[in-house]
CSV table of C-alpha atoms and ligand atoms in Angstrom, one decimal:
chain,number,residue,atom,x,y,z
A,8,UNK,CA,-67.0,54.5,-13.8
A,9,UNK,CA,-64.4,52.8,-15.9
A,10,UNK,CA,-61.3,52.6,-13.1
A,11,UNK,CA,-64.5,51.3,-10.6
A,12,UNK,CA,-65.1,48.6,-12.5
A,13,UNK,CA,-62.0,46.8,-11.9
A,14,UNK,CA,-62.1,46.6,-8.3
A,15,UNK,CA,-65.7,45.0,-8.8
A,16,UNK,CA,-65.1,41.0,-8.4
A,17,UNK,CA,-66.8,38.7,-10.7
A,18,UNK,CA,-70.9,38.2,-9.5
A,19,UNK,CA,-71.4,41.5,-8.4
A,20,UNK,CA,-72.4,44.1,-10.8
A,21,UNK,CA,-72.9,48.0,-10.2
A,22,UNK,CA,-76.0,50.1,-11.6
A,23,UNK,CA,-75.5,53.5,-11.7
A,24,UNK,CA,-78.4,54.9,-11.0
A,25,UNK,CA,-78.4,58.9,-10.1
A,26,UNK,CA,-81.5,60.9,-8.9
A,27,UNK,CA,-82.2,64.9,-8.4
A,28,UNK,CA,-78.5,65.6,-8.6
A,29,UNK,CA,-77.3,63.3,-6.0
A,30,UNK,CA,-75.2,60.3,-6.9
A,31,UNK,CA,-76.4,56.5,-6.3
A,32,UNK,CA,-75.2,53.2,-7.1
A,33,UNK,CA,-77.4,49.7,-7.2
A,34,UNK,CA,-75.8,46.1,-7.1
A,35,UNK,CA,-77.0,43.5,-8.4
A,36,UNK,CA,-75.2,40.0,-6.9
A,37,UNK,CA,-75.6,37.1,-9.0
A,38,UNK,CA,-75.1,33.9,-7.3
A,39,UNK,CA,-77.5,30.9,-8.4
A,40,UNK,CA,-80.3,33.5,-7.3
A,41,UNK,CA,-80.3,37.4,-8.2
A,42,UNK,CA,-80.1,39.5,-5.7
A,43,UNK,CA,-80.6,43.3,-5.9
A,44,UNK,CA,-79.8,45.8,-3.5
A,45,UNK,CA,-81.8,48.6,-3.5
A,46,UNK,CA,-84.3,50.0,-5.9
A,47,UNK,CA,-83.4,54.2,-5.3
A,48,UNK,CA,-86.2,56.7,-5.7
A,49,UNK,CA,-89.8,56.0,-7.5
A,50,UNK,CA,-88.4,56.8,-10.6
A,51,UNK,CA,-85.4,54.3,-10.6
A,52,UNK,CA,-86.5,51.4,-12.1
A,53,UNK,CA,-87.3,53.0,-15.2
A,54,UNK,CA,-85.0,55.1,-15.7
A,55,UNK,CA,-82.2,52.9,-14.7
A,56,UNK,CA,-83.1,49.3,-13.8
A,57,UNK,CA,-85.1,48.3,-16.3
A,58,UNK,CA,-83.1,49.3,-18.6
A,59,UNK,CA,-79.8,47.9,-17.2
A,60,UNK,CA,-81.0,44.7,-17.3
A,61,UNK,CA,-82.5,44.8,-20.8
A,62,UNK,CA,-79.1,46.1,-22.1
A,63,UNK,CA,-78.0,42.6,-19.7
A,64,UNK,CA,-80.4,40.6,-22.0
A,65,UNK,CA,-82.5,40.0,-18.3
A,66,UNK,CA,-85.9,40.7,-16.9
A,67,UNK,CA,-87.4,41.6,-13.7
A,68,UNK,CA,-88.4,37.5,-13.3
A,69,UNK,CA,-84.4,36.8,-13.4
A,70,UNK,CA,-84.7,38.9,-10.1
A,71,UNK,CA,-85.0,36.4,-7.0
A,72,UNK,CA,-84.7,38.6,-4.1
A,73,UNK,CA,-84.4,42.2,-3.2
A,74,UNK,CA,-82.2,43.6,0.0
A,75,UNK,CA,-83.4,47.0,1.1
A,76,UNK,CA,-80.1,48.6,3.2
A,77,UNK,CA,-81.9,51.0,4.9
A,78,UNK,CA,-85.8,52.6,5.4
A,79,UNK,CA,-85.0,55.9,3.2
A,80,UNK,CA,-86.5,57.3,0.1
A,81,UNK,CA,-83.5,56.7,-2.3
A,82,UNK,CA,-82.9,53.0,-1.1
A,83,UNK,CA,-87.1,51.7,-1.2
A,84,UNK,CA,-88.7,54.1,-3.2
A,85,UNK,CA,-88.4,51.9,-6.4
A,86,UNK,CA,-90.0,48.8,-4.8
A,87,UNK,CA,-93.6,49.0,-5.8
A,88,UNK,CA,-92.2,49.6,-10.0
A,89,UNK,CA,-90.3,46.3,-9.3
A,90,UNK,CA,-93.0,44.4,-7.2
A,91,UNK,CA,-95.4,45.5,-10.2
A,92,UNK,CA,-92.9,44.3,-12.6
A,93,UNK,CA,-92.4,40.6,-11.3
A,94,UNK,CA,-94.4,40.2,-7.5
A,95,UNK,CA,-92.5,36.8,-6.9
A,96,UNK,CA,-89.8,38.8,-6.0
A,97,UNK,CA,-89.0,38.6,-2.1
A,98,UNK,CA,-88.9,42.1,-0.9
A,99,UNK,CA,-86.4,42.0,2.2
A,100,UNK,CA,-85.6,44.7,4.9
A,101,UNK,CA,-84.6,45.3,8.5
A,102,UNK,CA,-87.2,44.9,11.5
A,103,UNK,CA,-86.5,48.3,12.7
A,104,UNK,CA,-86.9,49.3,9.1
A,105,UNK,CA,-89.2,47.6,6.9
A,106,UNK,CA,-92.5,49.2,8.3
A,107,UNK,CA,-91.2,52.4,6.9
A,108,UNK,CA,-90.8,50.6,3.5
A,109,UNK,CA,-95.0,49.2,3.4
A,110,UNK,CA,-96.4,52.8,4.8
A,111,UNK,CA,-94.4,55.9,3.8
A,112,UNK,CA,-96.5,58.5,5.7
A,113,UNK,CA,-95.4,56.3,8.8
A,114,UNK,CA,-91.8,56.8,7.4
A,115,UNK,CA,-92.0,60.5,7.0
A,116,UNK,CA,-93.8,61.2,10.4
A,117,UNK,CA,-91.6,58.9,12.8
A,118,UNK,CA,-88.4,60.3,11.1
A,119,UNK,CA,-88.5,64.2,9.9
A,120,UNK,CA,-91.1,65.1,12.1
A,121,UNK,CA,-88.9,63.7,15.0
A,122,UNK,CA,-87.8,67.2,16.4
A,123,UNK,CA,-91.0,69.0,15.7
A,124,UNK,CA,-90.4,71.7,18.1
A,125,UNK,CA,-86.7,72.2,16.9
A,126,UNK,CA,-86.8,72.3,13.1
A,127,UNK,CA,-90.4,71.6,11.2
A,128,UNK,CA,-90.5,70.2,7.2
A,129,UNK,CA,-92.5,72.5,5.3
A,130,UNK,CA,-95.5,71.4,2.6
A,131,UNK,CA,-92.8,71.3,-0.9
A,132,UNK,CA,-90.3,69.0,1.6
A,133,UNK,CA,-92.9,66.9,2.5
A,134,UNK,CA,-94.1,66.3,-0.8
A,135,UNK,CA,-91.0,65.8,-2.4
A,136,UNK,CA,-90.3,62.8,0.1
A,137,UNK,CA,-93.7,61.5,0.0
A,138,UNK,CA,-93.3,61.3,-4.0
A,139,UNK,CA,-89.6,59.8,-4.2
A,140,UNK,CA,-90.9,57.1,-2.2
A,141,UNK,CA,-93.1,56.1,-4.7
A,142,UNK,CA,-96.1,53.7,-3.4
A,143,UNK,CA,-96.2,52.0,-0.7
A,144,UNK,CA,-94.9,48.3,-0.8
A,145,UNK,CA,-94.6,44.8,0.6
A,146,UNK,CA,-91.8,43.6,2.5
A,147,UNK,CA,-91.7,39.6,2.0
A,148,UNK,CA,-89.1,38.8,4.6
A,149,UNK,CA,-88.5,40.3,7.7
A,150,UNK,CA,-84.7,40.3,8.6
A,151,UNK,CA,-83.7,39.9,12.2
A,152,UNK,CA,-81.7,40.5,14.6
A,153,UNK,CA,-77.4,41.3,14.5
A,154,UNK,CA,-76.5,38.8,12.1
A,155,UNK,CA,-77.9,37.1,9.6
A,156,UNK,CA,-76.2,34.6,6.6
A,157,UNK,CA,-78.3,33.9,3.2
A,158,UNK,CA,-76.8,31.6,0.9
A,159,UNK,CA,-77.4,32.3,-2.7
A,160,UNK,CA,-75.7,29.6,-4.6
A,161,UNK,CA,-73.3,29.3,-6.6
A,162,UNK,CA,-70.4,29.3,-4.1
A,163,UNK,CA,-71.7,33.0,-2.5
A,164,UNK,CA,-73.2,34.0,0.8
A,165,UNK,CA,-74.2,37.2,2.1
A,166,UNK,CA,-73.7,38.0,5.6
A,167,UNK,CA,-76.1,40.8,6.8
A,168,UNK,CA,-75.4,43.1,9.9
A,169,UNK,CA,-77.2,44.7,11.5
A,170,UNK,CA,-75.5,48.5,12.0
A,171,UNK,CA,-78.4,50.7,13.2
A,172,UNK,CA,-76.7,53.8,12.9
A,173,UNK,CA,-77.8,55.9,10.1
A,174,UNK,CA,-81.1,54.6,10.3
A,175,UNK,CA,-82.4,52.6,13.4
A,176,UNK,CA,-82.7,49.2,10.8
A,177,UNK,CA,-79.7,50.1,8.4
A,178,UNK,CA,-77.6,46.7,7.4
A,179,UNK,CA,-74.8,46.2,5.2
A,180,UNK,CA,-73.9,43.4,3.3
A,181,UNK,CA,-70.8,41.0,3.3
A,182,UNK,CA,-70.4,39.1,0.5
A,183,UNK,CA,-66.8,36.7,2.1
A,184,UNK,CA,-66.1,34.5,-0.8
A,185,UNK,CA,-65.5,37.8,-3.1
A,186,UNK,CA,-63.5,39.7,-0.5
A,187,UNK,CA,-66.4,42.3,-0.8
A,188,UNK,CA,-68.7,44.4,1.1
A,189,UNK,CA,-71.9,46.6,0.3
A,190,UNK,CA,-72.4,49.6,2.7
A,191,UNK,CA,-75.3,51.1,1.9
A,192,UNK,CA,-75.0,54.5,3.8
A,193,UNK,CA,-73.0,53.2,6.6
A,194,UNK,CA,-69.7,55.3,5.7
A,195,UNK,CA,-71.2,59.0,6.2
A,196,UNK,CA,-67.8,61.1,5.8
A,197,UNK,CA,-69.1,64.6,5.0
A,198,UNK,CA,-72.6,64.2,3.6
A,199,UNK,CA,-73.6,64.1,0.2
A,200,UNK,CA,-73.1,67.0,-2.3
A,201,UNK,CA,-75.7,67.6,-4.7
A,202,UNK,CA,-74.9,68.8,-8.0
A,203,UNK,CA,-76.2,72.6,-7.3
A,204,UNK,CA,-73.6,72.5,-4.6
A,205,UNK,CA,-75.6,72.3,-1.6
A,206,UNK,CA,-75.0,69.0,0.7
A,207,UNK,CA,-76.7,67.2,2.8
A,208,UNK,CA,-75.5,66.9,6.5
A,209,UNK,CA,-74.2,63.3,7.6
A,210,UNK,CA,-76.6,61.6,9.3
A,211,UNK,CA,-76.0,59.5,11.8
A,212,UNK,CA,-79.2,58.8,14.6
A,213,UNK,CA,-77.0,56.7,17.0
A,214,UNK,CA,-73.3,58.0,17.8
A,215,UNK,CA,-72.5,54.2,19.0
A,216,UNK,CA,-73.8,52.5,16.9
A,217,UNK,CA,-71.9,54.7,14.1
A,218,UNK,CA,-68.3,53.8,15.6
A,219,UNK,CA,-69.3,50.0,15.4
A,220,UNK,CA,-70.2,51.0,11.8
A,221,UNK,CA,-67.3,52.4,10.9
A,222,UNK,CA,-65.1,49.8,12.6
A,223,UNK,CA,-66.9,46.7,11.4
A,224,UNK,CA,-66.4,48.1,7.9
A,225,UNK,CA,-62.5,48.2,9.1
A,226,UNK,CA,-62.4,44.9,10.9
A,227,UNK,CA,-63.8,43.5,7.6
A,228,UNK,CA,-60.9,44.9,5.6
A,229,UNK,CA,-62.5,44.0,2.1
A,230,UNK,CA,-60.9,44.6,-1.2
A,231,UNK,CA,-63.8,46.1,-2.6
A,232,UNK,CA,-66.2,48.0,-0.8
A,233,UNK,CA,-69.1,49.1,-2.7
A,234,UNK,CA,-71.1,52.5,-1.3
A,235,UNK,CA,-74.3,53.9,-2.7
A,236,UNK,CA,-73.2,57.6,-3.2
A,237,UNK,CA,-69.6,57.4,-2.8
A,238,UNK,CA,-68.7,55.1,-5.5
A,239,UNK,CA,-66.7,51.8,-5.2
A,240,UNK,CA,-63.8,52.3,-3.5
A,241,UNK,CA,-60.7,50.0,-3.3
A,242,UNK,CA,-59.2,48.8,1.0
A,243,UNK,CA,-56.8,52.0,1.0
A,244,UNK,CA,-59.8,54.3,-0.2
A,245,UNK,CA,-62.2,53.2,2.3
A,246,UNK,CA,-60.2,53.6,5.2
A,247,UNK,CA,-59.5,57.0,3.9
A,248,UNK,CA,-63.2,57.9,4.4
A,249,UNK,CA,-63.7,56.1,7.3
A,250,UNK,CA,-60.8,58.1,9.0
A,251,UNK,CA,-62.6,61.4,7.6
A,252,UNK,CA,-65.9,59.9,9.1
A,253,UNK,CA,-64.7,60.0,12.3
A,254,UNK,CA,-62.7,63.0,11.9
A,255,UNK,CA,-66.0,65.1,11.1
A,256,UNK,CA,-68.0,63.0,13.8
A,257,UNK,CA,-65.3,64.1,16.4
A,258,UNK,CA,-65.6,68.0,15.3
A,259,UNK,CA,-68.5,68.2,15.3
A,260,UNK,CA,-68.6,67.3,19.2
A,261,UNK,CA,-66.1,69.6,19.5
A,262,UNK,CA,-67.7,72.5,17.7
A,263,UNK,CA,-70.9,71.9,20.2
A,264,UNK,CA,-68.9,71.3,23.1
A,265,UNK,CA,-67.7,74.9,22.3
A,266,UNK,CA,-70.6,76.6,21.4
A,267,UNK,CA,-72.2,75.5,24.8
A,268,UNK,CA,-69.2,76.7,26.7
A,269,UNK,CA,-69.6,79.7,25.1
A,270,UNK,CA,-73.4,80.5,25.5
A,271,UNK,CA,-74.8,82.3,28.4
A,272,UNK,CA,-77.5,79.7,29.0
A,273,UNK,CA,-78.5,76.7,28.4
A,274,UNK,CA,-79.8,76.0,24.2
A,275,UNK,CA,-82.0,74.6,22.1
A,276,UNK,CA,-81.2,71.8,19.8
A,277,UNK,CA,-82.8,74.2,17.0
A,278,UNK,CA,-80.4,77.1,18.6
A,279,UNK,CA,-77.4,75.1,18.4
A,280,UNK,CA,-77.9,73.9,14.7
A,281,UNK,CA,-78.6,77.3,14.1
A,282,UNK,CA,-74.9,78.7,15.6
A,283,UNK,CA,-73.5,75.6,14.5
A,284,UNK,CA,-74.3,75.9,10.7
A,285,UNK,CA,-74.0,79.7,10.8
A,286,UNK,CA,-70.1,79.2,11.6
A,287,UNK,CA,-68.6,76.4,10.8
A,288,UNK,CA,-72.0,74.5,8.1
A,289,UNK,CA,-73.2,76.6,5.4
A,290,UNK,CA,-72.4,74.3,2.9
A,291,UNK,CA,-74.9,72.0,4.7
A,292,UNK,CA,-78.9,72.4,3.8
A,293,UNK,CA,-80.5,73.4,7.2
A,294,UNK,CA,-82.8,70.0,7.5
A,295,UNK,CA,-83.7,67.3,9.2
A,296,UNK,CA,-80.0,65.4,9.0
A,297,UNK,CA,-78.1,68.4,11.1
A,298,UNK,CA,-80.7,68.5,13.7
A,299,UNK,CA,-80.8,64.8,13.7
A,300,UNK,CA,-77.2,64.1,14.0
A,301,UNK,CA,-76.6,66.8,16.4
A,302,UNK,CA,-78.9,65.5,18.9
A,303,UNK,CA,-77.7,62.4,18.7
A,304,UNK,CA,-74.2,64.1,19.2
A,305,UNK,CA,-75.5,65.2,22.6
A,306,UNK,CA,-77.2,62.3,23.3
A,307,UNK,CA,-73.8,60.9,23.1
A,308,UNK,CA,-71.8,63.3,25.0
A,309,UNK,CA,-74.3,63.2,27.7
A,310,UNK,CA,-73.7,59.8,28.4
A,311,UNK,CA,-70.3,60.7,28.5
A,312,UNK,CA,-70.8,63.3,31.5
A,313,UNK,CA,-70.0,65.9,29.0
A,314,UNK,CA,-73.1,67.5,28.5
A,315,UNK,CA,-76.2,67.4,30.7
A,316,UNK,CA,-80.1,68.6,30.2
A,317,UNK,CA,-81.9,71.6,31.7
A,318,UNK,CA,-85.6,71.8,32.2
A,319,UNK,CA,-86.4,75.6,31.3
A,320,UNK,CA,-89.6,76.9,30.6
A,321,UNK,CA,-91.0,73.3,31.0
A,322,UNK,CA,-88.2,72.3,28.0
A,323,UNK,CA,-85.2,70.6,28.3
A,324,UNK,CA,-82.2,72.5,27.3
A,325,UNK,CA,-78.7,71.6,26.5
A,326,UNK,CA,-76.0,72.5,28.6
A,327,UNK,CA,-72.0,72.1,29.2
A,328,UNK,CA,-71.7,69.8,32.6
B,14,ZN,ZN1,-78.9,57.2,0.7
């Protein structure tokens, strides 16, 4: 962490803050008001929060306001520990999101058991999602629409957009006066590696909306640009990854252009994964984020005329146009 501390401007602090082998990383922005972004898995905010800001000589009740990037269990599931520890904090999230933040059986049935017929989450995966959420939680305020601009004082604002593409309510954060922006999961490039070496798939539920992502982060051009599991990275670093983003977005289409080409009939979503991961994604664990981001791969490239759908068997099938 020591080199990734440099590139962080003065008023934004970084809380490292892993969980079940995967990396994380929390900010905390401290304008006139204290803002934190994030709270990680259920576990976070004692293993990690808390004690950050003891070391800090703080308490929850410097905490004014929490931002939630997105409605997954390692960005939320620390909000009822930190709405216990001080409820005058104001919980904020999304409108596409939030209502996956207050009811997390809600979360886990709109989003993993979206494709029930192509890949279904068994008992243990269910659980272990249901418990890093933690309990479910109030959001205070709701934030909507493409842009919104919150001053917190002391000469910094954040600008919040709307992105939409990793999950359907994902923001991230644009802190102008400090040249500086917080991404939350908005920068996918090849997934995240655990520490037993399996990774999870990129996720990305809206093609589109990923590209405007990827290129407002660009547009942006920020000195420092702060991720949750892929550290802090400096301008020249970023772009790196967003070029590799798009690189692995682009084949992947390719790969499932190809395997459609190749097949005799029209697939499945769950038969494509299947090929898909077989040749070219064992790396990957086979779960919700590879079905996910592969049908919204041919979502995409069937609004390009690239692909079309099939009814067989009264299912719909993919197939090459
Ligand atoms: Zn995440």
């Amino acid at each position: 962490m020591s080199e990734q501390k440099i590139c962080l401007p003065e008023g934004i602090e970084v809380i490292d803050a892993p969980f079940g082998g995967f990396p994380l990383l929390l900010y905390l922005l401290r304008g006139k008001k204290t803002v934190l972004v994030d709270t990680g898995v259920y576990s976070t905010p004692e293993e990690h929060i808390l004690p950050w800001l003891e070391k800090h000589g703080m308490t929850p009740d410097d905490i004014n306001q929490i931002i939630i990037t997105h409605g997954h269990h390692d960005h939320f599931g620390g909000n009822f520990k930190m709405y216990t520890s001080n409820p005058e904090i104001e919980f904020m999230a999304h409108e596409m999101d939030y209502e996956w933040m207050e009811d997390h059986q809600k979360h886990f049935n709109e989003m993993y058991l979206s494709y029930t017929d192509q890949w279904y989450p068994d008992d243990a995966y269910e659980k272990a999602v249901i418990d890093f959420s933690g309990h479910d939680s109030p959001i205070t305020t709701v934030i909507k629409g493409k842009e919104t601009v919150i001053d917190i004082g002391n000469g910094m604002t954040i600008t919040i957009y709307h992105t939409g593409a990793h999950s359907p309510g994902e923001i991230l954060l644009y802190i102008k006066e400090k040249d500086c922006i917080i991404t939350g999961d908005c920068i996918q490039v090849r997934g995240t590696m655990n520490e037993s070496g399996i990774g999870t798939f990129p996720l990305f539920v809206n093609v589109e909306h990923y590209i405007d992502a990827l290129n407002k982060i660009k547009e942006l051009n920020c000195t420092c640009v702060c991720t949750a599991h892929t550290g802090i990275l400096t301008r020249e670093e970023a772009n790196e990854l967003i070029k590799e983003s798009f690189a692995f977005m682009l084949t992947h289409q390719e790969h499932i252009i190809d395997t459609l080409k190749k097949a005799e009939k029209p697939m499945a979503l769950h038969e494509i994964v299947k090929e898909l991961h077989g040749k070219y994604y064992q790396v990957y664990e086979m779960a919700y984020q590879i079905h996910a981001t592969t049908h919204a791969q041919c979502q995409y490239l069937k609004a390009k005329g690239i692909l079309k759908r099939v009814p067989h068997n009264g299912k719909l099938l993919w197939s090459i146009k």
